[in-house]
XYZ file of C-alpha atoms in Angstrom:
443
model
C 31.415 32.171 -5.851
C 30.648 28.526 -5.603
C 33.733 27.943 -7.955
C 36.152 29.510 -6.172
C 35.084 27.260 -2.745
C 35.326 24.400 -4.445
C 38.760 25.942 -6.128
C 39.942 26.545 -2.171
C 38.652 23.532 -1.248
C 40.435 20.895 -3.956
C 43.879 23.703 -3.436
C 43.684 23.195 0.245
C 42.600 18.912 -0.189
C 45.656 18.164 -2.271
C 48.223 19.981 -0.360
C 47.379 18.136 2.699
C 47.462 14.727 0.569
C 50.667 15.387 -0.365
C 52.148 16.740 2.423
C 51.057 13.671 4.875
C 51.728 11.038 1.873
C 55.672 12.781 2.487
C 55.417 12.385 5.925
C 53.716 9.414 6.615
C 56.458 7.768 3.552
C 59.239 8.832 5.630
C 57.754 7.978 9.340
C 57.378 4.499 8.082
C 59.997 4.001 5.473
C 62.905 5.558 7.293
C 63.675 7.349 4.265
C 61.810 8.133 1.203
C 62.788 5.880 -1.603
C 60.866 7.612 -4.463
C 58.669 10.096 -4.832
C 55.130 9.404 -2.707
C 52.105 9.225 -4.851
C 48.235 8.092 -3.662
C 47.063 5.439 -5.854
C 43.435 4.366 -7.052
C 41.528 1.993 -8.875
C 39.385 1.418 -11.552
C 35.718 1.088 -10.392
C 32.547 0.544 -12.343
C 30.013 3.949 -12.065
C 26.697 4.865 -13.731
C 27.917 6.946 -16.271
C 26.197 9.880 -17.916
C 25.736 12.819 -20.462
C 23.716 15.520 -19.530
C 22.504 19.038 -21.122
C 21.379 21.406 -18.703
C 18.374 23.699 -19.800
C 17.029 26.376 -17.581
C 13.418 26.859 -17.976
C 10.058 28.149 -17.028
C 7.099 26.743 -15.280
C 4.091 26.349 -16.923
C 0.326 24.415 -16.699
C -0.901 21.263 -17.930
C -4.346 22.004 -18.244
C -5.764 25.509 -18.126
C -9.448 26.123 -19.481
C -10.132 30.332 -19.667
C -13.836 30.673 -19.627
C -15.047 34.377 -21.575
C -18.396 36.273 -21.874
C -19.810 35.158 -25.147
C -20.036 38.247 -26.959
C -23.952 37.942 -27.827
C -25.285 37.366 -24.468
C -24.984 39.587 -21.632
C -27.226 37.279 -19.056
C -25.262 34.587 -16.983
C -24.620 33.228 -14.012
C -21.189 32.336 -12.982
C -21.742 28.900 -10.682
C -18.150 27.983 -8.753
C -16.128 29.570 -6.875
C -12.437 30.366 -6.471
C -11.143 27.109 -5.096
C -13.760 24.736 -5.771
C -12.376 21.200 -7.321
C -14.427 20.434 -10.123
C -14.724 17.707 -12.497
C -14.664 17.033 -16.383
C -18.053 18.514 -17.241
C -19.036 20.183 -14.383
C -21.102 23.371 -15.264
C -19.458 26.599 -14.795
C -21.480 29.467 -16.245
C -25.171 29.417 -16.901
C -26.529 31.840 -19.580
C -30.221 32.844 -19.859
C -32.117 30.892 -21.986
C -35.631 32.264 -21.279
C -36.002 33.193 -25.256
C -34.409 29.989 -26.477
C -36.744 27.878 -23.612
C -40.092 29.192 -25.206
C -38.829 28.250 -28.942
C -38.301 24.817 -27.533
C -41.710 24.655 -25.893
C -43.816 26.514 -29.534
C -41.655 23.150 -31.601
C -42.539 20.696 -28.908
C -46.609 21.975 -29.259
C -46.068 21.651 -33.211
C -44.613 18.573 -33.157
C -47.082 16.851 -30.327
C -49.578 18.452 -33.505
C -47.809 16.791 -36.504
C -47.808 13.314 -34.357
C -51.831 13.341 -33.621
C -51.807 14.798 -38.097
C -49.667 11.541 -38.236
C -52.053 8.889 -36.057
C -54.865 10.337 -37.813
C -54.240 9.856 -41.098
C -53.128 6.196 -39.786
C -55.735 5.460 -38.690
C -58.129 6.481 -41.582
C -55.437 4.615 -43.360
C -56.352 1.584 -42.080
C -60.317 1.961 -42.243
C -59.788 2.427 -46.137
C -57.798 -1.039 -46.110
C -61.205 -2.492 -44.149
C -63.465 -1.119 -46.762
C -61.635 -2.609 -49.617
C -61.629 -6.511 -47.663
C -65.942 -5.547 -46.608
C -69.625 -5.628 -48.453
C -69.137 -2.052 -49.406
C -67.109 -2.955 -52.598
C -69.238 -6.421 -53.235
C -72.567 -6.169 -55.655
C -75.696 -6.775 -54.064
C -78.666 -8.072 -55.636
C -82.642 -7.639 -55.389
C -84.834 -10.716 -56.247
C -88.426 -9.071 -58.139
C -91.094 -10.434 -56.170
C -94.028 -11.214 -59.069
C -91.089 -12.502 -61.273
C -88.496 -13.551 -59.319
C -85.783 -12.476 -61.575
C -82.773 -10.772 -59.577
C -81.129 -7.133 -60.290
C -77.219 -6.784 -59.671
C -77.141 -3.020 -58.037
C -73.803 -1.819 -58.129
C -71.156 -1.497 -54.827
C -70.812 1.965 -53.038
C -67.317 2.173 -53.618
C -65.290 0.719 -56.184
C -61.810 -0.791 -55.476
C -60.071 1.878 -57.912
C -62.016 4.795 -56.041
C -60.255 3.623 -52.192
C -56.942 3.116 -53.822
C -56.905 6.110 -54.935
C -58.370 7.324 -51.292
C -55.423 5.322 -49.758
C -53.004 6.872 -52.273
C -53.875 10.594 -51.420
C -53.869 9.413 -47.293
C -49.906 8.246 -47.920
C -49.206 11.308 -49.550
C -50.556 13.284 -46.318
C -49.308 11.731 -44.006
C -45.630 11.950 -46.360
C -45.684 15.266 -46.070
C -47.085 15.414 -41.972
C -43.608 13.560 -41.648
C -41.482 15.724 -43.728
C -42.694 18.486 -41.983
C -42.184 16.485 -37.822
C -38.809 15.388 -39.367
C -37.972 19.258 -39.596
C -39.573 20.429 -36.373
C -37.399 17.593 -34.599
C -34.096 19.174 -35.745
C -35.244 21.899 -34.364
C -35.582 20.574 -31.477
C -31.890 19.558 -31.288
C -30.857 22.841 -32.720
C -32.340 24.396 -29.723
C -31.494 21.910 -27.307
C -27.712 22.400 -28.716
C -28.395 26.007 -28.346
C -29.028 25.936 -24.925
C -26.104 23.456 -24.227
C -23.936 25.857 -25.710
C -25.267 28.244 -22.681
C -24.073 26.248 -19.881
C -20.419 26.864 -20.331
C -18.711 23.080 -18.864
C -15.174 23.119 -17.540
C -13.358 20.419 -20.247
C -10.093 19.743 -17.104
C -10.856 18.090 -13.645
C -8.693 20.856 -11.516
C -8.983 23.469 -9.551
C -11.142 27.513 -10.051
C -8.245 29.599 -9.638
C -9.740 32.917 -10.681
C -13.430 34.597 -10.939
C -14.619 37.588 -12.529
C -16.663 38.898 -10.015
C -17.269 42.024 -11.394
C -18.136 40.716 -15.060
C -21.419 39.686 -13.711
C -22.090 43.257 -13.175
C -20.463 45.638 -15.250
C -21.553 43.697 -18.325
C -25.215 43.550 -17.835
C -27.137 44.505 -21.240
C -23.708 45.371 -22.700
C -24.855 43.107 -25.260
C -21.647 42.870 -28.166
C -19.666 44.903 -26.604
C -18.913 42.525 -23.549
C -15.897 40.405 -23.773
C -14.411 39.247 -20.575
C -12.964 36.201 -18.636
C -14.897 35.296 -16.538
C -13.454 32.226 -15.072
C -9.709 30.637 -15.076
C -9.724 26.730 -14.379
C -6.853 24.879 -13.789
C -4.862 21.923 -13.150
C -2.430 22.647 -10.361
C -0.798 19.390 -9.805
C 0.365 18.867 -13.273
C 3.385 21.391 -14.722
C 5.695 21.324 -18.096
C 8.782 23.233 -18.659
C 9.581 25.512 -21.288
C 13.342 26.195 -22.685
C 15.547 26.444 -25.575
C 19.099 24.293 -26.358
C 21.909 24.607 -28.451
C 21.743 23.433 -32.266
C 24.109 20.406 -31.314
C 21.872 19.816 -28.653
C 19.092 19.630 -30.497
C 20.735 16.313 -31.998
C 21.294 15.379 -28.761
C 18.104 15.480 -26.766
C 14.951 13.242 -28.063
C 11.385 12.559 -26.862
C 11.786 10.691 -24.023
C 14.267 11.292 -22.099
C 14.148 11.513 -18.892
C 15.289 14.758 -16.684
C 15.973 15.833 -12.993
C 14.379 19.187 -11.837
C 15.614 21.337 -9.469
C 14.480 25.354 -8.511
C 16.264 28.215 -6.498
C 12.779 29.266 -5.525
C 11.356 26.334 -3.708
C 14.260 25.467 -1.085
C 15.373 21.562 -1.237
C 12.672 21.325 -4.535
C 13.510 18.537 -6.511
C 11.507 16.656 -9.162
C 11.735 14.204 -12.060
C 10.376 14.216 -15.537
C 10.436 13.368 -19.265
C 10.951 15.492 -22.735
C 8.135 15.459 -24.705
C 8.937 18.055 -27.646
C 11.705 19.089 -29.094
C 10.246 21.827 -31.726
C 11.506 21.276 -35.275
C 11.581 24.802 -36.101
C 13.959 27.517 -33.804
C 12.538 29.863 -31.879
C 12.162 33.160 -32.576
C 12.808 34.649 -29.279
C 16.039 36.882 -28.711
C 16.191 35.132 -24.717
C 18.795 32.812 -24.767
C 21.609 32.038 -22.170
C 24.242 30.771 -24.688
C 25.461 31.784 -28.309
C 23.652 34.297 -29.898
C 25.171 33.444 -33.258
C 23.491 29.774 -33.940
C 20.051 28.805 -33.670
C 17.635 28.088 -30.384
C 15.448 24.993 -30.867
C 12.598 25.210 -28.112
C 12.107 21.865 -25.941
C 9.379 21.592 -23.681
C 9.672 18.962 -20.307
C 6.468 17.055 -18.710
C 6.970 16.747 -14.654
C 5.628 13.221 -14.361
C 7.587 12.549 -10.324
C 7.160 15.235 -6.828
C 5.486 17.575 -4.601
C 3.999 20.789 -6.981
C 1.983 21.944 -3.965
C 4.584 24.915 -4.036
C 5.258 25.224 -7.090
C 3.864 28.169 -10.137
C 3.172 29.423 -13.440
C 6.282 31.359 -14.075
C 8.686 29.905 -12.038
C 12.373 29.175 -13.288
C 14.122 25.935 -12.887
C 17.081 24.140 -13.922
C 16.337 21.041 -15.998
C 19.831 18.337 -16.567
C 17.847 16.539 -19.860
C 20.129 13.182 -19.232
C 20.743 12.114 -23.020
C 22.942 8.971 -22.157
C 23.628 6.946 -19.313
C 24.870 3.567 -18.844
C 27.626 1.766 -16.783
C 31.503 1.938 -17.176
C 34.784 1.781 -15.776
C 35.799 5.337 -14.622
C 38.730 7.495 -12.775
C 39.157 10.719 -11.268
C 39.681 13.609 -13.195
C 43.230 14.035 -11.283
C 43.644 11.225 -12.903
C 43.698 11.460 -16.347
C 46.950 13.108 -18.139
C 46.986 14.781 -21.315
C 49.374 15.834 -24.213
C 48.923 16.760 -27.632
C 48.661 13.092 -29.026
C 46.697 11.248 -26.547
C 44.936 11.210 -23.026
C 46.930 8.571 -20.495
C 47.522 7.853 -16.975
C 50.378 6.328 -15.169
C 49.762 2.947 -13.420
C 51.754 1.590 -10.751
C 53.743 -1.087 -11.528
C 56.580 -3.089 -8.702
C 57.952 0.675 -7.437
C 57.643 2.116 -10.980
C 54.855 4.799 -12.824
C 54.307 3.814 -16.147
C 52.235 5.295 -18.744
C 49.213 3.854 -20.523
C 47.294 5.695 -22.790
C 44.135 5.054 -22.330
C 41.027 5.814 -24.929
C 38.354 8.068 -22.621
C 34.702 8.254 -22.890
C 31.821 10.249 -21.416
C 32.746 12.751 -18.770
C 30.425 13.225 -15.185
C 30.941 16.058 -12.306
C 33.855 14.110 -11.239
C 34.797 11.021 -13.011
C 36.193 10.415 -16.317
C 34.913 6.672 -18.270
C 37.627 4.341 -19.772
C 36.678 3.048 -22.334
C 40.309 1.123 -23.224
C 43.998 0.629 -21.337
C 43.173 0.225 -17.833
C 41.597 -2.704 -16.064
C 39.497 -2.614 -12.757
C 42.666 -4.819 -11.222
C 45.368 -1.773 -11.977
C 46.463 0.785 -9.638
C 46.463 3.939 -11.247
C 48.602 7.067 -9.838
C 46.900 10.627 -8.954
C 49.253 12.884 -9.720
C 48.272 15.695 -8.229
C 51.155 17.904 -8.984
C 52.692 16.948 -12.225
C 55.658 15.430 -10.847
C 55.631 11.963 -12.084
C 56.447 11.068 -15.728
C 57.423 7.740 -17.391
C 59.582 5.167 -15.992
C 59.452 7.120 -12.937
C 60.549 5.326 -9.056
C 57.697 6.060 -6.976
C 56.315 5.030 -2.994
C 52.425 4.360 -2.337
C 51.618 7.019 0.464
C 50.680 5.286 3.261
C 48.370 6.551 5.644
C 46.672 5.933 9.104
C 43.784 6.689 10.811
C 43.372 10.610 11.769
C 46.227 11.687 9.602
C 43.697 13.622 7.517
C 41.865 15.278 10.133
C 45.198 16.047 11.931
C 46.589 18.128 8.264
C 43.237 19.583 7.950
C 43.989 20.802 11.007
C 47.563 22.142 10.430
C 46.363 23.727 7.443
C 43.675 26.004 9.590
C 46.483 27.232 11.615
C 48.041 29.440 8.650
C 45.175 31.116 8.677
C 44.308 34.100 11.131
C 41.464 34.023 13.020
C 38.680 35.743 11.233
C 40.005 34.552 7.654
C 37.633 32.688 5.323
C 40.728 31.582 2.433
C 37.853 29.515 1.051
C 36.392 32.369 -0.246
C 38.764 32.960 -2.785
C 37.064 35.950 -5.848
C 37.070 33.860 -9.205
C 39.016 36.763 -10.905
C 42.035 36.753 -9.432
C 44.923 36.823 -10.831
C 47.609 33.543 -11.915
C 49.795 33.120 -8.979
C 48.241 35.761 -6.493
C 47.397 34.700 -2.756
C 44.157 36.069 -1.981
C 43.154 34.918 1.588
C 45.273 31.841 1.503
C 44.402 30.304 -1.486
C 46.684 31.038 -4.948
C 44.993 30.751 -8.306
C 47.124 28.558 -9.629
C 46.708 27.772 -13.481
C 46.167 23.787 -14.430
C 50.102 23.505 -15.149
C 51.564 25.273 -12.682
C 53.131 23.634 -9.474
C 52.052 24.568 -6.108
């Protein structure tokens, strides 16, 4: 229906420009010196090549918290609507058994530290004895004769060295046990940490399963319900499919303009973040089903996302090429089997000029070669102009265009809607005041 409406507007506009161009030529020139035409000057415009992709919204960051099958007792720590940061505790499972294990291991560690401390003290005592009088011989003097007799030391150095070796062996064994206990304690702490489920992202709690906390109590390994869902509702991606040819044109980093029929006046900007190397296996496709389609992922970067939800259908216009170039309206370009060309106005004569065209936008075509900004190009709406033809530029005065539209409107009866012509009208058929014609037909 939109195409038919636009088509109706174009036909009426063409008829209006032609009618008043001829009328004004007659009024100002006292007669028709040549076929009356409109002129346009080539202008520099921003030209872009785009790929339109229908797609579906998905959240960028989303976390599902499911119940741990081997643990039944838990407490949900947040409510729906709560804003959480990365690392915020969400669910706390029962840790009473691990608490007892941790307490027992901590007591054993304390005992092992005490034993090692005692062994270290004994080592210090033995080392002091090695430098003390116990390892030195003593002498006893006979009172009658005055002779001295050597008395063996209380302990020998060798005996003390053996005692030190034994103490070192005991310390080493206790140190190994202490290391084992410390590792066991760290393992218990890690297990306890795993029983505190934390948020992996910054976002909002959008779902909480309050029934799971009651219904799953005591079910043990059979419970696998989803307890919470956390999502960053400010960031969305779009997933869609592109054709084989488009997969050669679309690249990561290409800018994207995004619109939606669901959100009124919704407009967002984004960029392509991934073009899949492999084709999709899905049957969902809007184009030629005989060729492969390749998934493309687009991330929204600008725009208000408050009204958006996952699953919404949107339209992504990927800009694969953008540059400034000389352009003309589509109506100015003519085609034959050999080339594309325009008619340039030169001293009252229509002169054919072959042109090389580039990319096309909705209303304009890029001109790579053939004309310059100094040329005046003829808009040949009716296909009547030919090379060497005498032509007269149309002259307009203020109010002519509005007057012409009023005249056209009077041709339709009250209550008619002439611009809403059915798209499937036959060639030459007049439907509510608009004639459906082919490109080469005359009006």
